[in-house]
Tab-separated table of C-alpha atoms in Angstrom:
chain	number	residue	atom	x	y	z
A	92	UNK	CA	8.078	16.808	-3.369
A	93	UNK	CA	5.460	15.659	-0.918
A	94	UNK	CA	7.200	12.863	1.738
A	95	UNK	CA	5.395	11.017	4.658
A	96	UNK	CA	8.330	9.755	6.676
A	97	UNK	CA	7.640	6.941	9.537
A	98	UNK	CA	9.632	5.414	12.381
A	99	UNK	CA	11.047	3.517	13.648
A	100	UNK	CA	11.472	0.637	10.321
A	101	UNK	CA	12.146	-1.950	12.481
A	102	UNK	CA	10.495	-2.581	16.167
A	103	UNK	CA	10.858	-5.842	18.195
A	104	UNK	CA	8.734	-5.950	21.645
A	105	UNK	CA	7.842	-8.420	24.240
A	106	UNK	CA	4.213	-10.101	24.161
A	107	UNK	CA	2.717	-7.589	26.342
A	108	UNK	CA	5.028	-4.692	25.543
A	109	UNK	CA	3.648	-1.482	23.945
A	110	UNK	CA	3.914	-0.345	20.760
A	111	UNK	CA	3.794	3.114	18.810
A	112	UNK	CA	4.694	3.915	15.298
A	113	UNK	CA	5.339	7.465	14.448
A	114	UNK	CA	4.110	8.868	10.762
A	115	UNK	CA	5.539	12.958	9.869
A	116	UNK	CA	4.678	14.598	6.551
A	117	UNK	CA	6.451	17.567	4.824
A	118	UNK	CA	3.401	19.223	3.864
A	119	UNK	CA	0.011	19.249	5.895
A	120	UNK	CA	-2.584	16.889	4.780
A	121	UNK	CA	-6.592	16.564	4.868
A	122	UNK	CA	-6.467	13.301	6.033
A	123	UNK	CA	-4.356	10.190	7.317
A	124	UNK	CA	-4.536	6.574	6.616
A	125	UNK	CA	-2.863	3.539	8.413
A	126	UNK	CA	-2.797	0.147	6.768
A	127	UNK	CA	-1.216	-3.281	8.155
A	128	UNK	CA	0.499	-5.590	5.707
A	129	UNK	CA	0.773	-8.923	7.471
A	130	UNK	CA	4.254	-11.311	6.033
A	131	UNK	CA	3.245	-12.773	2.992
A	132	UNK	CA	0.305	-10.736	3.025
A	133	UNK	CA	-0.683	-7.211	1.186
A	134	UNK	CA	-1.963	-3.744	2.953
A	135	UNK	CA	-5.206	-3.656	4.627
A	136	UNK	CA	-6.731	-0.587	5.640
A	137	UNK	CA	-7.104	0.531	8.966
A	138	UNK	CA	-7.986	3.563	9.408
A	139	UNK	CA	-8.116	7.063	7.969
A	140	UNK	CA	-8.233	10.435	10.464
A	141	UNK	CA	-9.581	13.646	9.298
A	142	UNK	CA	-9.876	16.100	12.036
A	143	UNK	CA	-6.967	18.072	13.803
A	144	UNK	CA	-5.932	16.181	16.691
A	145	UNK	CA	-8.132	13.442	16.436
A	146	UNK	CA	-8.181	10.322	18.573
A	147	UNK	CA	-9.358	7.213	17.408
A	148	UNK	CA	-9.760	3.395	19.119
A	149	UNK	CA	-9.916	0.004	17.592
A	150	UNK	CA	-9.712	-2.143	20.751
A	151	UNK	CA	-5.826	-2.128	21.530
A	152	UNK	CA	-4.855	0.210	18.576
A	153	UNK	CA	-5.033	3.971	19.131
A	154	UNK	CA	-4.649	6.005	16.576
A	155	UNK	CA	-3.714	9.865	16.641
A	156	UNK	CA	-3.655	12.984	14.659
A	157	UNK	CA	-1.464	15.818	15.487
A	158	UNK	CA	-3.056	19.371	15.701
A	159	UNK	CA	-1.297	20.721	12.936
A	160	UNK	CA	-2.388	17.502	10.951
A	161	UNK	CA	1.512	16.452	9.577
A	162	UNK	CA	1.998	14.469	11.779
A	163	UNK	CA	0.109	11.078	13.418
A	164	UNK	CA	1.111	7.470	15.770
A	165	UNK	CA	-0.432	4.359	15.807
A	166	UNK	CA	-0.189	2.833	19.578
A	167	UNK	CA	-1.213	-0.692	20.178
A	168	UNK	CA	-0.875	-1.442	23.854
A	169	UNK	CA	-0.038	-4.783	25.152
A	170	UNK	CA	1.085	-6.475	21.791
A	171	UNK	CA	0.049	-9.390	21.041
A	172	UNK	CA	1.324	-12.034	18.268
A	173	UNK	CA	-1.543	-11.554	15.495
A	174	UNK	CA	0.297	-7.660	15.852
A	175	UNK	CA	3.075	-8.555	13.566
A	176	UNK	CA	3.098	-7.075	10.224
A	177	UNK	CA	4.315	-3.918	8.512
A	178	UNK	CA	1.859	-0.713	9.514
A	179	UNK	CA	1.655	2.176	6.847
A	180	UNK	CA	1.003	5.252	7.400
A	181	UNK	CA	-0.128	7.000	4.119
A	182	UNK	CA	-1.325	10.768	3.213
A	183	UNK	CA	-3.177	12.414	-0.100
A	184	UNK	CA	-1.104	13.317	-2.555
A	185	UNK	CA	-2.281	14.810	-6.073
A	186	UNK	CA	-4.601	11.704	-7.201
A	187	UNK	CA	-2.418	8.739	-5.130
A	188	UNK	CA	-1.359	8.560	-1.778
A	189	UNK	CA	2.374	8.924	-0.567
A	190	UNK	CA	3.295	6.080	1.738
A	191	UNK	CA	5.631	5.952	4.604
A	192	UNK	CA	8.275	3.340	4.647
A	193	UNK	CA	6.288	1.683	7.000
A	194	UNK	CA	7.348	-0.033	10.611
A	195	UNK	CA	7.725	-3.501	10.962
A	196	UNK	CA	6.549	-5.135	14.314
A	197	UNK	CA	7.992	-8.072	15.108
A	198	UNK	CA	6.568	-10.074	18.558
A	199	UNK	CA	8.012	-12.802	20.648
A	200	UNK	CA	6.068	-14.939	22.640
B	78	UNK	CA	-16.442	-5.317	1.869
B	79	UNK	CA	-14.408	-3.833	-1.524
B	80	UNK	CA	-12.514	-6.780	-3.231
B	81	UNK	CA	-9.738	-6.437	-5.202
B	82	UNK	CA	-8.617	-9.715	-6.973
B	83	UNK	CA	-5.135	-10.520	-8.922
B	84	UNK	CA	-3.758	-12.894	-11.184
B	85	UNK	CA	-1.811	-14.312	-11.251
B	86	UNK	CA	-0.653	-14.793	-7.411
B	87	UNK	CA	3.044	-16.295	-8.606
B	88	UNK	CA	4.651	-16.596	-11.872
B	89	UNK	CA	7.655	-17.298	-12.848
B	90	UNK	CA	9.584	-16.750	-16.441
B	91	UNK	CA	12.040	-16.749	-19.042
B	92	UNK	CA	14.064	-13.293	-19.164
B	93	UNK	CA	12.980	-11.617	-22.405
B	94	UNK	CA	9.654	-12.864	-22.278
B	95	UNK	CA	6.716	-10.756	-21.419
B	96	UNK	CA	4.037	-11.119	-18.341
B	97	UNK	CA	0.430	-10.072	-17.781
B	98	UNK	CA	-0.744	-9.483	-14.549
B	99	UNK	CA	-4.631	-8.462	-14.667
B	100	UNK	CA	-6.441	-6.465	-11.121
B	101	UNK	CA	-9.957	-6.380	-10.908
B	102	UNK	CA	-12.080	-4.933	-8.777
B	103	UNK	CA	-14.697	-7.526	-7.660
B	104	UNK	CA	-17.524	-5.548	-5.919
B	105	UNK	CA	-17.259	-2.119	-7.125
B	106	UNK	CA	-16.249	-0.046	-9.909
B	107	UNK	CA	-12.682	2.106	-10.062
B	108	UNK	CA	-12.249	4.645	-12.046
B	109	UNK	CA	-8.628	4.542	-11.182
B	110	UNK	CA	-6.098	1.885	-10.020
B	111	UNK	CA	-2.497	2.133	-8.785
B	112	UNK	CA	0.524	-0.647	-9.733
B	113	UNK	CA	2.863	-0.599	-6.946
B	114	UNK	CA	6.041	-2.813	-6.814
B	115	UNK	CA	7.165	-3.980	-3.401
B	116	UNK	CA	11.192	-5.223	-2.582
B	117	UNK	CA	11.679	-7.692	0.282
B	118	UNK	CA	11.028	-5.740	3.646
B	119	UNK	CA	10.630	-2.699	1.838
B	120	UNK	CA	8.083	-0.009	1.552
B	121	UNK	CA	5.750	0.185	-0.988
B	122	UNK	CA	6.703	2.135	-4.408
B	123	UNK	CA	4.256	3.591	-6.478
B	124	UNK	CA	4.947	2.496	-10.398
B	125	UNK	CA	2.069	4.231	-11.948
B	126	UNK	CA	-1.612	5.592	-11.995
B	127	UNK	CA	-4.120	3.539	-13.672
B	128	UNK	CA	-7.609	5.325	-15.323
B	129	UNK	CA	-10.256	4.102	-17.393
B	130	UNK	CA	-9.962	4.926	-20.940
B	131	UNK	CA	-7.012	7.067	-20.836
B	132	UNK	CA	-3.430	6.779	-20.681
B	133	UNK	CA	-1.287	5.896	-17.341
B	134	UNK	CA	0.585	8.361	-15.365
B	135	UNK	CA	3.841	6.566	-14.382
B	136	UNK	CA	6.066	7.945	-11.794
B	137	UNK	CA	9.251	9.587	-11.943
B	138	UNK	CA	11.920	6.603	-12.944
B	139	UNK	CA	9.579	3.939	-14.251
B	140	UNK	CA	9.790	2.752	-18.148
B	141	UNK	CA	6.274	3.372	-19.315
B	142	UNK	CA	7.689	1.533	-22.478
B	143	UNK	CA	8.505	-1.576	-20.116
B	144	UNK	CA	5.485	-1.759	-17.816
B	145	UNK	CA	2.432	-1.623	-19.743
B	146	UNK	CA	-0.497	-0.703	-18.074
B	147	UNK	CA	-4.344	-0.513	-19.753
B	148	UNK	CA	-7.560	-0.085	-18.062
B	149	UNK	CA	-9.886	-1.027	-20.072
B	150	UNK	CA	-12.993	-0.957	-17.817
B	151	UNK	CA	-14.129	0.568	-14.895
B	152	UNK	CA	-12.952	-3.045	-13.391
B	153	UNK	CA	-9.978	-4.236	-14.920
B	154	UNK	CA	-6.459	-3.038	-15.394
B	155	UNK	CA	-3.160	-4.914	-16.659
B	156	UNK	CA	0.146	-4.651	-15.827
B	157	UNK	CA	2.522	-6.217	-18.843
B	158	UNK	CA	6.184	-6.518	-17.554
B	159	UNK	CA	7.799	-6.495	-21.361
B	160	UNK	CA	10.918	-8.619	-21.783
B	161	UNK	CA	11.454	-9.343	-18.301
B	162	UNK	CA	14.846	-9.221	-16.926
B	163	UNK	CA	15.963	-11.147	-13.543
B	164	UNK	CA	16.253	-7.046	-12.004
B	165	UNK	CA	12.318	-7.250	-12.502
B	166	UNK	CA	11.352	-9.826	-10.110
B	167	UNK	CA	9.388	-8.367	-7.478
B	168	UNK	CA	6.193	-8.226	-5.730
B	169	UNK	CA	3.699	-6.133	-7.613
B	170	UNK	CA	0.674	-5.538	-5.803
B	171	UNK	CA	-2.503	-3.290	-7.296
B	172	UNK	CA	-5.029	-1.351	-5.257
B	173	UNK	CA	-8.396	0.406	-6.828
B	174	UNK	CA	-10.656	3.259	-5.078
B	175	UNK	CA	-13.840	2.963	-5.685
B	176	UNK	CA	-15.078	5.401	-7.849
B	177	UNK	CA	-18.040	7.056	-5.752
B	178	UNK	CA	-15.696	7.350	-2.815
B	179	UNK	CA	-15.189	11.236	-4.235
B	180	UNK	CA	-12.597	12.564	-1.715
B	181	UNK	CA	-11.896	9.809	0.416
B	182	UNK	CA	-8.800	8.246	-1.039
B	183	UNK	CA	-8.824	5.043	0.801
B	184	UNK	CA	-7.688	1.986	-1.116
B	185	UNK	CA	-8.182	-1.699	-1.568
B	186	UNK	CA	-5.247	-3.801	-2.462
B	187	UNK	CA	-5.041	-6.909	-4.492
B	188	UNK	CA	-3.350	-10.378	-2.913
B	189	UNK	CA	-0.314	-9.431	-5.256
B	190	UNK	CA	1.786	-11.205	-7.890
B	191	UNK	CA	5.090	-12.553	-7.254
B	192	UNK	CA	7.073	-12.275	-10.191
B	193	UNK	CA	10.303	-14.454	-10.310
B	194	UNK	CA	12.144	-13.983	-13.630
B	195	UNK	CA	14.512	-16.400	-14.316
């Protein structure tokens, strides 16, 4: 069946550091989302990407969508604390959408 | 923006008793709902598909006889954990899509339940 995989499950940065979470499905899909779960929390939307190799900007996130649209990466540059959380990435499926395992960003001051 | 509310947030109970957790969607109407179930630093897992007035479509592995679901309006759905076992505590967390959003499949999720079964 359909899978969205994601890596890496786990990153730890530096305040400052980079960050860039990778999303790959097995199929190609009309769209991709990204949601952020922070701890204790539950998944907010982000974003969703349409076009083939789109690029899109919320202040330090940039999101991405490869040109043959299985694939997309979520870059935040310079991380800061309020980055911690699990990110999603998430694609159509028939009526739902498949999930990746999501990343986990974890940030020390 | 879209609201999704759940309750309860935490419960806790006896093994063989049953739970209700209720989803509603605060601000807009959804024609369909999912029930996802969430282990500790895992990903999220997909129990079932919610729609109003008809039946649930559960996903492969998940005892339709066990987790109950009705959606009884375009705002409501239930989950009803049916003699719950200590194997059942979990997070369950629902999210709605709004019903005009057509082919845009984004969705809103509820604060979740934390189910402890003792």
């Amino acid at each position: 069946g359909q899978q969205v995989m994601q890596i890496p499950q786990y990153q730890h940065v530096q305040e400052g550091e980079d960050f860039t979470t990778y999303c790959n499905s097995s199929t190609t899909l009309s769209n991709i989302q990204w949601y952020k779960q922070r701890p204790g929390g539950h998944p907010v939307f982000l974003i969703q990407l349409v076009k083939s190799g789109e690029v899109k900007k919320q202040k330090r996130l940039t999101f991405q969508f490869g040109e043959a649209k299985k694939n997309s990466s979520l870059h935040i540059t310079a991380t800061q604390t309020t980055d911690v959380g699990t990110y999603f990435c998430a694609g159509p499926g028939t009526g739902k959408l498949i999930f990746g395992q999501g990343t986990t960003l974890q940030v020390k001051p | 923006g879209a609201v999704v509310s759940q309750h309860p947030s935490r419960v806790i109970c006896k093994s063989g008793t049953s739970v209700k957790i209720e989803c509603r969607s605060l601000d807009f109407q959804a024609t369909t709902m999912f029930w996802y179930r969430q282990f500790p630093k895992k990903s999220l897992m997909l129990m079932a598909t919610s729609n109003e007035g008809s039946k649930a479509t559960y996903e492969q592995g998940v005892e339709k006889d066990k987790f109950l679901i009705n959606h009884a309006s375009l705002t409501l759905s239930t989950l009803t954990v049916t003699s719950a076992h200590p194997e059942d505590s979990s997070f369950y967390i629902c999210s709605a899509r709004d019903h005009r959003a057509g082919g845009f499949y984004e969705q809103y999720f509820g604060p979740g339940t934390r189910l402890t079964v003792t």
